[in-house]
Short mmCIF file of C-alpha atoms in Angstrom, two decimals:
data_model
loop_
_atom_site.label_atom_id
_atom_site.label_comp_id
_atom_site.label_asym_id
_atom_site.label_seq_id
_atom_site.Cartn_x
_atom_site.Cartn_y
_atom_site.Cartn_z
CA MET A 79 32.55 20.46 20.40
CA SER A 80 29.52 18.12 20.79
CA GLU A 81 30.59 14.66 19.89
CA ALA A 82 28.38 12.58 17.09
CA THR A 83 29.13 10.27 14.13
CA ILE A 84 27.98 9.78 10.30
CA ASP A 85 26.64 7.16 8.69
CA GLU A 86 29.57 4.50 8.49
CA ASP A 87 30.49 5.45 12.08
CA ALA A 88 29.14 3.33 14.97
CA PRO A 89 27.66 6.21 17.79
CA LEU A 90 29.36 6.29 20.43
CA THR A 91 27.97 5.74 23.63
CA THR A 92 28.48 7.14 27.38
CA LEU A 93 29.32 5.12 30.66
CA SER A 94 27.50 7.61 32.71
CA LYS A 95 24.48 8.85 32.51
CA GLY A 96 25.26 12.68 33.03
CA PRO A 97 22.36 16.29 33.84
CA GLN A 98 21.63 16.84 30.04
CA HIS A 99 19.52 19.47 31.99
CA ASP A 100 22.72 20.96 33.21
CA GLU A 101 24.26 24.75 30.79
CA ASN A 102 27.53 23.56 31.87
CA PHE A 103 27.45 19.83 30.88
CA ASP A 104 29.54 18.94 28.02
CA PRO A 105 29.24 15.26 26.35
CA ALA A 106 32.99 15.61 25.14
CA ASP A 107 34.03 15.43 29.00
CA GLU A 108 32.15 11.27 28.96
CA PRO A 109 34.40 8.62 28.91
CA GLN A 110 33.50 6.33 26.08
CA ASP A 111 32.22 2.51 26.41
CA TYR A 112 33.33 0.23 23.75
CA ARG A 113 31.67 -3.13 24.84
CA PHE A 114 28.32 -1.81 22.45
CA ILE A 115 31.09 -3.12 19.77
CA ALA A 116 30.71 -7.16 20.62
CA ALA A 117 27.33 -6.38 19.65
CA LEU A 118 28.25 -6.25 16.54
CA SER A 119 30.65 -8.68 15.77
CA ALA A 120 29.86 -12.59 15.11
CA ASN A 121 30.77 -13.97 18.39
CA GLY A 122 28.83 -11.42 19.88
CA LYS A 123 25.57 -10.78 22.34
CA SER A 124 22.70 -9.44 20.20
CA THR A 125 21.86 -6.86 23.22
CA ILE A 126 23.56 -4.04 24.42
CA PRO A 127 25.00 -4.36 27.92
CA LYS A 128 23.45 -2.14 30.48
CA ARG A 129 25.70 0.44 31.60
CA GLY A 130 25.74 2.33 34.88
CA GLU A 131 26.97 5.41 36.16
CA LYS A 132 30.54 6.41 36.03
CA ASP A 133 33.28 4.94 38.77
CA PHE A 134 35.12 8.31 40.09
CA GLU A 135 38.09 6.02 40.60
CA PRO A 136 39.00 2.53 40.90
CA HIS A 137 38.22 0.73 44.10
CA GLY A 138 39.79 -2.52 43.62
CA THR A 139 36.29 -4.76 43.50
CA LYS A 140 36.12 -7.66 40.55
CA HIS A 141 33.09 -5.89 39.66
CA GLN A 142 34.34 -3.04 37.80
CA GLU A 143 37.67 -5.13 37.19
CA SER A 144 35.38 -7.29 34.78
CA ILE A 145 33.60 -4.51 33.27
CA LEU A 146 37.08 -2.82 32.45
CA ASP A 147 38.34 -5.98 30.87
CA ALA A 148 35.13 -6.47 28.92
CA SER A 149 35.18 -3.07 27.29
CA ARG A 150 38.74 -3.41 26.44
CA GLN A 151 38.26 -6.83 24.66
CA ALA A 152 35.25 -5.72 22.86
CA MET A 153 37.99 -2.32 21.67
CA HIS A 154 40.70 -5.63 20.50
CA ASP A 155 38.10 -7.71 19.40
CA ALA A 156 36.64 -4.75 16.87
CA LEU A 157 40.39 -3.81 15.70
CA ASP A 158 40.81 -7.76 14.73
CA TYR A 159 37.70 -7.39 12.61
CA THR A 160 39.16 -8.35 8.89
CA ARG A 161 37.23 -5.38 6.76
CA SER A 162 36.15 -6.23 3.02
CA HIS A 163 35.48 -4.11 0.45
CA GLY A 164 33.06 -5.43 -2.41
CA PRO A 165 34.25 -4.60 -5.81
CA LYS A 166 31.57 -2.18 -6.74
CA ALA A 167 31.96 0.05 -3.94
CA SER A 168 35.96 0.44 -5.07
CA VAL A 169 36.51 3.98 -5.93
CA ARG A 170 40.44 4.26 -7.89
CA ALA A 171 42.38 7.56 -8.12
CA TRP A 172 45.79 8.51 -9.56
CA TYR A 173 48.25 9.93 -7.47
CA PHE A 174 50.22 13.10 -9.37
CA GLY A 175 53.08 15.40 -7.80
CA ASP A 176 52.80 18.34 -10.06
CA GLY A 177 49.14 18.86 -9.02
CA VAL A 178 46.23 20.62 -10.49
CA GLN A 179 46.96 21.27 -14.54
CA GLU A 180 44.99 24.47 -15.59
CA PRO A 181 44.56 25.18 -19.54
CA ARG A 182 46.98 27.45 -21.55
CA SER A 183 44.29 30.06 -22.07
CA GLN A 184 44.62 30.80 -18.18
CA ARG A 185 48.09 31.29 -18.49
CA LEU A 186 48.48 33.15 -21.96
CA GLY A 187 45.12 35.29 -21.11
CA SER A 188 44.41 37.80 -23.89
CA ASP A 189 47.73 36.46 -25.68
CA ILE A 190 46.61 33.12 -26.58
CA GLN A 191 45.95 32.37 -30.35
CA GLU A 192 42.43 31.48 -31.96
CA GLY A 193 43.76 28.06 -33.72
CA VAL A 194 45.21 26.24 -30.96
CA GLU A 195 44.15 22.99 -30.31
CA ALA A 196 42.46 21.11 -27.92
CA GLU A 197 45.82 18.99 -27.23
CA ASP A 198 48.18 22.00 -27.35
CA GLU A 199 45.90 23.57 -24.65
CA GLU A 200 46.31 20.75 -21.83
CA ALA A 201 50.03 20.55 -22.46
CA VAL A 202 50.85 22.88 -19.85
CA ASP A 203 53.77 23.06 -18.09
CA VAL A 204 53.44 21.98 -14.80
CA LEU A 205 56.77 23.50 -13.61
CA ASP A 206 55.73 26.74 -14.24
CA PRO A 207 55.02 28.60 -10.97
CA SER A 208 52.58 31.18 -12.80
CA VAL A 209 50.61 27.69 -14.17
CA ARG A 210 49.64 26.14 -11.34
CA GLY A 211 46.41 26.49 -9.55
CA ARG A 212 46.26 29.22 -6.38
CA GLY A 213 45.41 28.30 -3.05
CA LEU A 214 44.45 25.13 -2.45
CA ASP A 215 44.81 23.68 -5.45
CA ARG A 216 48.84 23.65 -5.38
CA ASP A 217 48.46 21.00 -3.00
CA MET A 218 45.83 18.73 -4.37
CA THR A 219 47.68 15.41 -6.05
CA VAL A 220 45.21 13.25 -5.83
CA MET A 221 42.46 12.39 -8.87
CA VAL A 222 39.25 10.37 -8.29
CA GLU A 223 38.77 8.31 -11.66
CA SER A 224 35.23 8.01 -10.56
CA SER A 225 33.65 9.96 -7.89
CA LYS A 226 30.63 7.32 -6.18
CA GLY A 227 29.96 7.42 -2.24
CA THR A 228 28.44 9.47 0.79
CA HIS A 229 32.67 10.31 1.13
CA PHE A 230 32.69 12.62 -2.19
CA ARG A 231 29.52 15.09 -0.69
CA THR A 232 32.35 17.05 1.52
CA MET A 233 35.75 16.33 -0.06
CA GLY A 234 37.21 16.78 -2.83
CA LYS A 235 37.23 19.76 -5.00
CA THR A 236 36.58 19.98 -8.94
CA PRO A 237 38.92 23.44 -10.11
CA MET A 238 37.62 25.95 -11.92
CA GLY A 239 38.15 25.87 -15.31
CA THR A 240 39.56 22.29 -16.70
CA LYS A 241 38.41 20.96 -19.39
CA SER A 242 37.68 17.57 -17.70
CA ALA A 243 35.74 18.19 -14.20
CA LYS A 244 37.34 15.59 -12.72
CA LEU A 245 37.52 15.76 -8.46
CA TRP A 246 40.65 16.29 -6.97
CA LEU A 247 41.68 15.57 -3.38
CA LEU A 248 43.90 16.93 -1.05
CA PRO A 249 46.78 14.72 0.73
CA GLU A 250 44.84 14.38 4.16
CA GLU A 251 41.56 13.24 2.18
CA ALA A 252 42.93 10.81 0.38
CA LEU A 253 45.30 9.42 3.11
CA TYR A 254 42.09 9.02 5.17
CA LEU A 255 40.31 7.05 2.59
CA VAL A 256 42.92 4.90 1.61
CA GLU A 257 43.33 4.16 5.22
CA ARG A 258 39.56 3.13 5.12
CA GLY A 259 40.00 1.10 2.52
CA ASN A 260 37.26 3.74 0.96
CA LEU A 261 40.36 4.25 -2.14
CA ASP A 262 42.70 2.13 -4.24
CA LEU A 263 45.62 4.50 -5.06
CA TRP A 264 47.55 4.12 -8.47
CA TRP A 265 51.09 5.15 -9.47
CA PRO A 266 50.11 6.45 -13.38
CA SER A 267 52.49 5.54 -16.32
CA ARG A 268 50.37 7.83 -19.04
CA PRO A 269 50.23 11.30 -18.60
CA LEU A 270 47.66 13.16 -17.28
CA GLN A 271 45.58 14.11 -20.26
CA ALA A 272 45.49 10.45 -21.19
CA VAL A 273 44.47 9.06 -17.41
CA ARG A 274 41.50 11.81 -17.66
CA SER A 275 39.29 10.20 -20.17
CA GLN A 276 39.78 6.81 -18.92
CA THR A 277 37.41 4.46 -16.74
CA GLY A 278 36.10 1.09 -16.46
CA ASN A 279 37.70 -1.78 -14.68
CA TYR A 280 41.31 -2.76 -13.72
CA ASP A 281 42.79 -5.44 -11.59
CA LEU A 282 44.34 -4.26 -8.23
CA GLU A 283 46.61 -7.61 -8.24
CA GLU A 284 48.35 -7.37 -11.37
CA GLY A 285 48.24 -3.97 -12.39
CA THR A 286 47.87 -2.77 -15.89
CA GLU A 287 50.10 -0.60 -18.71
CA ASP A 288 48.25 2.66 -17.07
CA GLY A 289 49.75 2.19 -13.77
CA VAL A 290 50.41 0.10 -10.46
CA PRO A 291 48.21 0.40 -7.14
CA LEU A 292 49.70 1.66 -4.02
CA SER A 293 49.80 0.26 -0.68
CA LEU A 294 49.01 2.13 1.99
CA GLN A 295 52.86 2.28 3.91
CA ALA A 296 53.51 3.78 0.36
CA ALA A 297 50.31 6.65 0.43
CA TYR A 298 52.26 7.99 4.03
CA SER A 299 55.73 8.18 2.28
CA LEU A 300 53.90 10.42 -0.87
CA PHE A 301 51.81 12.73 1.26
CA ILE A 302 52.85 12.79 4.88
CA GLY A 303 56.11 15.64 4.88
CA GLU A 304 56.40 19.25 4.57
CA GLY A 305 55.76 21.36 1.39
CA GLU A 306 53.22 21.68 -1.17
CA GLY A 307 51.40 17.99 -1.74
CA LEU A 308 52.03 17.19 1.73
CA VAL A 309 50.64 17.27 5.00
CA SER A 310 52.39 16.94 8.39
CA MET A 311 51.90 14.00 10.09
CA GLU A 312 49.99 16.37 13.27
CA THR A 313 48.01 17.67 11.07
CA TYR A 314 47.16 14.04 9.41
CA GLN A 315 46.54 13.08 12.97
CA VAL A 316 44.14 15.63 13.97
CA TYR A 317 42.22 15.56 10.94
CA ALA A 318 41.36 11.83 10.69
CA ASN A 319 40.27 11.97 14.77
CA LEU A 320 37.91 15.14 13.24
CA LYS A 321 36.44 13.15 10.25
CA ARG A 322 36.28 9.42 12.54
CA THR A 323 34.07 11.19 15.27
CA GLY A 324 31.47 12.93 12.27
CA TYR A 325 32.76 16.05 11.51
CA VAL A 326 32.74 17.52 7.88
CA VAL A 327 36.40 18.67 7.84
CA SER A 328 38.08 21.14 5.59
CA ARG A 329 40.97 22.54 5.31
CA ALA A 330 40.88 26.38 5.38
CA PRO A 331 42.15 28.88 2.68
CA PRO A 332 45.14 30.73 3.22
CA ALA A 333 45.08 33.88 5.81
CA GLU A 334 44.32 37.42 3.51
CA ILE A 335 46.91 39.93 4.68
CA PRO A 336 44.88 43.10 5.20
CA SER A 337 46.25 45.75 2.87
CA GLU A 338 47.73 49.32 4.66
CA GLU A 339 45.45 51.01 2.38
CA THR A 340 42.45 49.70 3.00
CA PRO A 341 40.39 52.35 5.00
CA HIS A 342 38.88 50.90 8.30
CA PRO A 343 35.14 51.35 8.23
CA GLN A 344 33.86 54.45 9.98
CA GLU A 345 30.87 54.83 12.51
CA PRO A 346 27.82 57.30 10.89
CA PRO A 347 27.91 60.91 11.84
CA THR A 348 25.93 61.43 14.39
CA SER A 349 23.25 64.24 14.37
CA LEU A 350 23.30 67.75 15.82
CA PHE A 351 20.22 66.97 18.61
CA SER A 352 22.00 63.63 19.23
CA TRP A 353 25.27 65.33 20.08
CA LEU A 354 23.88 67.95 22.34
CA PHE A 355 21.18 65.22 23.87
CA GLY A 356 24.12 63.12 24.64
CA LYS A 357 26.49 65.93 25.94
CA ILE A 358 23.84 67.46 28.76
CA PHE A 359 22.53 64.06 29.68
CA ALA A 360 26.13 62.44 29.61
CA SER A 361 27.26 61.31 33.12
CA GLU A 362 30.75 62.89 33.79
CA PRO A 363 34.14 60.40 34.38
CA THR A 364 35.08 59.94 37.72
CA THR A 365 38.16 60.15 38.15
CA PRO A 366 39.41 58.57 41.78
CA ALA A 367 41.47 60.77 44.37
CA PRO A 368 45.40 60.87 44.62
CA TYR A 369 44.71 59.26 48.37
CA GLY A 370 41.74 58.59 50.52
CA PRO A 371 39.14 55.33 49.73
CA LEU A 372 38.07 54.34 46.28
CA VAL A 373 34.73 54.85 46.82
CA GLN A 374 33.90 57.94 48.22
CA PRO A 375 31.54 58.82 51.40
CA GLY A 376 27.64 59.55 50.20
CA LEU A 377 24.56 58.12 49.65
CA TYR A 378 24.49 55.46 46.28
CA ARG A 379 21.30 54.33 45.58
CA SER A 380 22.83 51.48 43.07
CA HIS A 381 25.79 49.16 42.91
CA ALA A 382 26.71 50.62 39.50
CA LYS A 383 27.93 53.63 41.00
CA ILE A 384 30.16 51.91 43.77
CA TYR A 385 31.60 49.68 41.55
CA ASN A 386 32.58 52.00 38.70
CA GLN A 387 35.08 53.95 41.34
CA LEU A 388 36.42 50.92 41.82
CA SER A 389 36.60 50.11 38.53
CA ILE A 390 40.33 52.25 37.70
CA ILE A 391 42.16 49.09 35.63
CA PRO A 392 41.12 49.64 31.77
CA VAL A 393 39.21 46.69 30.64
CA HIS A 394 39.48 44.83 27.30
CA LYS A 395 36.64 45.57 24.91
CA PRO A 396 36.33 43.31 21.41
CA SER A 397 35.83 45.64 18.41
CA PRO A 398 34.59 44.48 14.99
CA ILE A 399 37.16 46.37 13.15
CA PRO A 400 40.93 44.48 13.25
CA SER A 401 43.50 46.62 14.58
CA SER A 402 45.46 48.22 12.09
CA ASP A 403 48.63 47.08 14.13
CA ARG A 404 47.84 43.55 13.73
CA PRO A 405 50.88 41.50 15.76
CA THR A 406 52.22 38.57 13.48
CA SER A 407 51.61 35.07 14.60
CA GLN A 408 53.63 31.74 13.46
CA LEU A 409 49.67 29.81 14.07
CA GLU A 410 47.09 30.24 11.55
CA VAL A 411 43.62 28.52 11.14
CA THR A 412 44.17 24.91 9.75
CA PHE A 413 40.59 23.83 9.23
CA HIS A 414 37.42 24.36 9.32
CA ILE A 415 34.72 22.10 10.73
CA TRP A 416 31.17 21.81 10.66
CA LYS A 417 28.67 19.72 13.06
CA PRO A 418 27.28 16.63 11.76
CA ILE A 419 23.75 17.54 11.64
CA ARG A 420 24.82 19.80 9.08
CA ILE A 421 26.06 16.96 6.48
CA PRO A 422 22.40 16.56 5.01
CA THR A 423 22.19 19.83 3.56
CA PHE A 424 25.85 20.73 3.51
CA ALA A 425 26.82 21.74 0.21
CA LYS A 426 30.66 22.03 -1.04
CA SER A 427 29.91 24.71 -3.29
CA SER A 428 28.44 27.01 -0.59
CA PRO A 429 29.51 25.79 2.73
CA GLY A 430 28.27 28.30 5.12
CA GLU A 431 29.95 29.72 8.32
CA PRO A 432 31.86 27.28 9.80
CA ASP A 433 31.12 26.20 13.47
CA PHE A 434 34.84 25.74 14.57
CA ARG A 435 37.85 26.51 13.41
CA ILE A 436 40.79 24.57 14.57
CA ALA A 437 44.75 25.58 14.34
CA VAL A 438 47.09 22.46 14.65
CA VAL A 439 50.01 22.90 16.75
CA SER A 440 52.47 20.11 17.54
CA ALA A 441 53.75 20.31 21.14
CA ARG A 442 57.46 18.75 20.32
CA ASP A 443 58.05 21.71 17.91
CA THR A 444 56.09 24.74 19.08
CA SER A 445 56.88 26.59 22.53
CA VAL A 446 53.62 27.76 24.48
CA PRO A 447 52.22 31.20 22.57
CA THR A 448 52.47 34.19 23.68
CA LEU A 449 49.93 36.75 24.35
CA GLU A 450 50.54 38.95 20.96
CA GLU A 451 50.68 35.22 18.59
CA ILE A 452 47.30 34.31 20.22
CA ALA A 453 45.88 38.04 19.44
CA GLY A 454 47.13 37.60 16.01
CA LEU A 455 45.53 34.18 15.50
CA LEU A 456 42.10 35.36 16.97
CA GLU A 457 42.31 38.62 14.87
CA SER A 458 42.48 36.34 11.88
CA THR A 459 39.06 34.86 12.31
CA PRO A 460 35.54 36.99 11.41
CA TRP A 461 33.49 38.54 13.83
CA ASP A 462 31.63 36.13 15.67
CA PRO A 463 29.95 37.84 18.79
CA PRO A 464 27.66 35.22 20.68
CA LYS A 465 23.63 34.78 20.00
CA LYS A 466 20.99 36.43 20.46
CA GLU A 467 19.31 33.86 22.38
CA TRP A 468 22.21 33.63 24.84
CA ALA A 469 21.58 36.74 26.24
CA GLY A 470 20.33 37.33 29.84
CA ASP A 471 22.13 36.43 33.58
CA ILE A 472 21.77 32.32 33.20
CA LYS A 473 23.49 32.16 29.97
CA SER A 474 26.88 34.60 30.91
CA TYR A 475 28.89 31.35 31.33
CA GLN A 476 28.15 30.75 27.22
CA ARG A 477 28.59 34.48 26.62
CA LEU A 478 32.14 33.83 27.87
CA LYS A 479 33.28 30.48 26.48
CA HIS A 480 32.37 31.50 23.14
CA GLY A 481 33.52 35.20 23.08
CA PHE A 482 33.29 37.85 20.20
CA ARG A 483 36.34 35.36 18.70
CA ASN A 484 37.29 32.02 18.90
CA VAL A 485 39.17 29.24 17.88
CA ILE A 486 40.65 25.54 19.00
CA LEU A 487 44.15 25.04 19.21
CA ALA A 488 44.50 21.03 18.69
CA VAL A 489 47.71 20.50 20.53
CA VAL A 490 49.36 17.32 19.25
CA ASP A 491 52.14 15.40 21.74
CA GLN A 492 53.26 12.03 19.59
CA GLY A 493 50.09 10.75 18.46
CA ILE A 494 47.91 12.30 21.51
CA ILE A 495 45.52 14.94 20.58
CA SER A 496 44.26 17.77 22.94
CA TYR A 497 41.69 20.47 22.35
CA LEU A 498 42.08 23.84 23.68
CA THR A 499 39.30 26.84 22.85
CA MET A 500 40.79 30.12 23.11
CA SER A 501 38.55 32.72 23.02
CA GLU A 502 38.23 36.71 23.23
CA ALA A 503 36.19 37.05 26.32
CA ALA A 504 34.89 40.14 27.60
CA PHE A 505 34.75 40.17 31.18
CA GLY A 506 34.33 43.63 31.76
CA GLU A 507 30.95 43.21 29.63
CA GLU A 508 29.45 41.03 31.93
CA LYS A 509 28.05 43.88 34.30
CA LEU A 510 27.44 41.62 37.37
CA TYR A 511 26.41 43.84 39.93
CA ASP A 512 23.57 44.93 37.36
CA ARG A 513 21.44 41.97 38.94
CA PHE A 514 21.28 43.43 42.34
CA ASP A 515 19.77 47.10 40.96
CA ARG A 516 17.64 44.90 38.97
CA GLY A 517 16.04 43.25 42.21
CA GLY A 518 18.03 39.55 41.41
CA GLY A 519 19.84 39.57 44.17
CA VAL A 520 19.76 39.64 47.96
CA ARG A 521 16.91 41.20 49.09
CA GLU A 522 16.94 43.00 52.99
CA GLY A 523 14.43 42.17 55.32
CA LYS A 524 11.16 44.69 55.82
CA ARG A 525 11.46 46.28 58.35
CA GLY A 526 9.33 45.88 61.80
CA GLY A 527 9.61 41.70 60.52
CA GLY A 528 5.88 41.74 60.82
CA GLY A 529 6.31 39.33 63.79
CA ALA A 530 7.83 36.82 60.94
CA GLY A 531 10.89 36.34 63.10
CA ARG A 532 11.47 34.37 66.03
CA GLY A 533 13.44 35.33 69.20
CA ARG A 534 16.19 32.50 70.10
CA GLY A 535 17.43 34.44 73.07
CA ARG A 536 16.62 33.96 76.58
CA GLY A 537 15.35 37.56 78.29
CA ARG A 538 16.12 38.72 81.54
CA GLY A 539 12.11 38.34 82.72
CA ARG A 540 11.92 34.44 82.08
CA GLY A 541 11.79 33.71 85.74
CA ARG A 542 12.77 30.33 87.20
CA GLY A 543 11.38 30.63 90.54
CA GLY A 544 13.63 33.49 91.73
CA LYS A 545 12.02 36.79 94.26
CA ARG A 546 10.78 39.78 92.17
#
């Protein structure tokens, strides 16, 4: 995952001038230099300090120690900076623990009477599970009074079917904005129907008859936990880390369990001519002998025939059709991630296929996943083969790393996040020996040498002054 940032966060610079042309180069592996932040403070210099190459290990010199101290001090100065927000940029939101309410017409369906008043249509019993929103609507507990600002281009959702089009936030979205200072969270003292139509100025200090403002500590106590309308601490830490890095993060919808009655797509039938042509010219499968060498003696004109005899262990071949007996897994995709370059054209109504899928794992509560759990997690993702531009011998590393299905595991250990890529790679599909048959391998020398070789041995005919 390449690191990038959005408008409100300053771009992170690195300490090294890495080989950008290297196909295995990953900018995420580079350490971050915080000395550039000193230029943003009042006491900092107007120019960014010149950075050298990355030091492999400490060598105990004063110069290296002074550079590290300057970077640490710049980071501490940035953390000590007091951030202020103007009243025009403040956005108020209300916390409703019961979540999004649906109109009575969706609950009763065709049985609703035509004479139902508008007030009665919105007076929904939120304790009825049949009325609660489906999918992620059950976790949306924060209603934004007026969604203004760049953050809401990629955050929040307007539920379908509600009378008043208000933006609702998930717990991690609301807590992230409160922590940044872009959202003022309030506890309402009036019902949802009365708060929906209210807009205007408000006083953060004393509170009004509509409700009271909540602190950051209160927001943590309301949103962190297990259950509907809550988010675990590990999940929020991963969400906040990705948002600060600049990615577009959206919670993944609940995984769909495939139905047993749903038939799997079948391959189109082949014609009679194709079947006969394949039978005549198909190569016979080579069965290894019960004893003796794997490669039978003989004359071989290609490396493929030799390596086919050495291949006695079946290899995995990915298939776009998921297996009927998909293994169950406790792991599931938590977030869909889009790169920052997609922000200018990103639309919440049609976001498109995500660039990454992340599953959050707690290192303290979860053991190392088994092969069956990883296979079940990968099969829950859609078919995503390597790109066509990765074809060729040079891009084999990218094809193996991407695989045909891939998920990133975000392992959280007491606030420390490690990202591990799990992919359904097909090593058996990478025929490395085909390079030799195409002339890309080691070339043999010409017979006779053409006088190009230089002898380095001493011949017997070379005289040293002896008698004949």
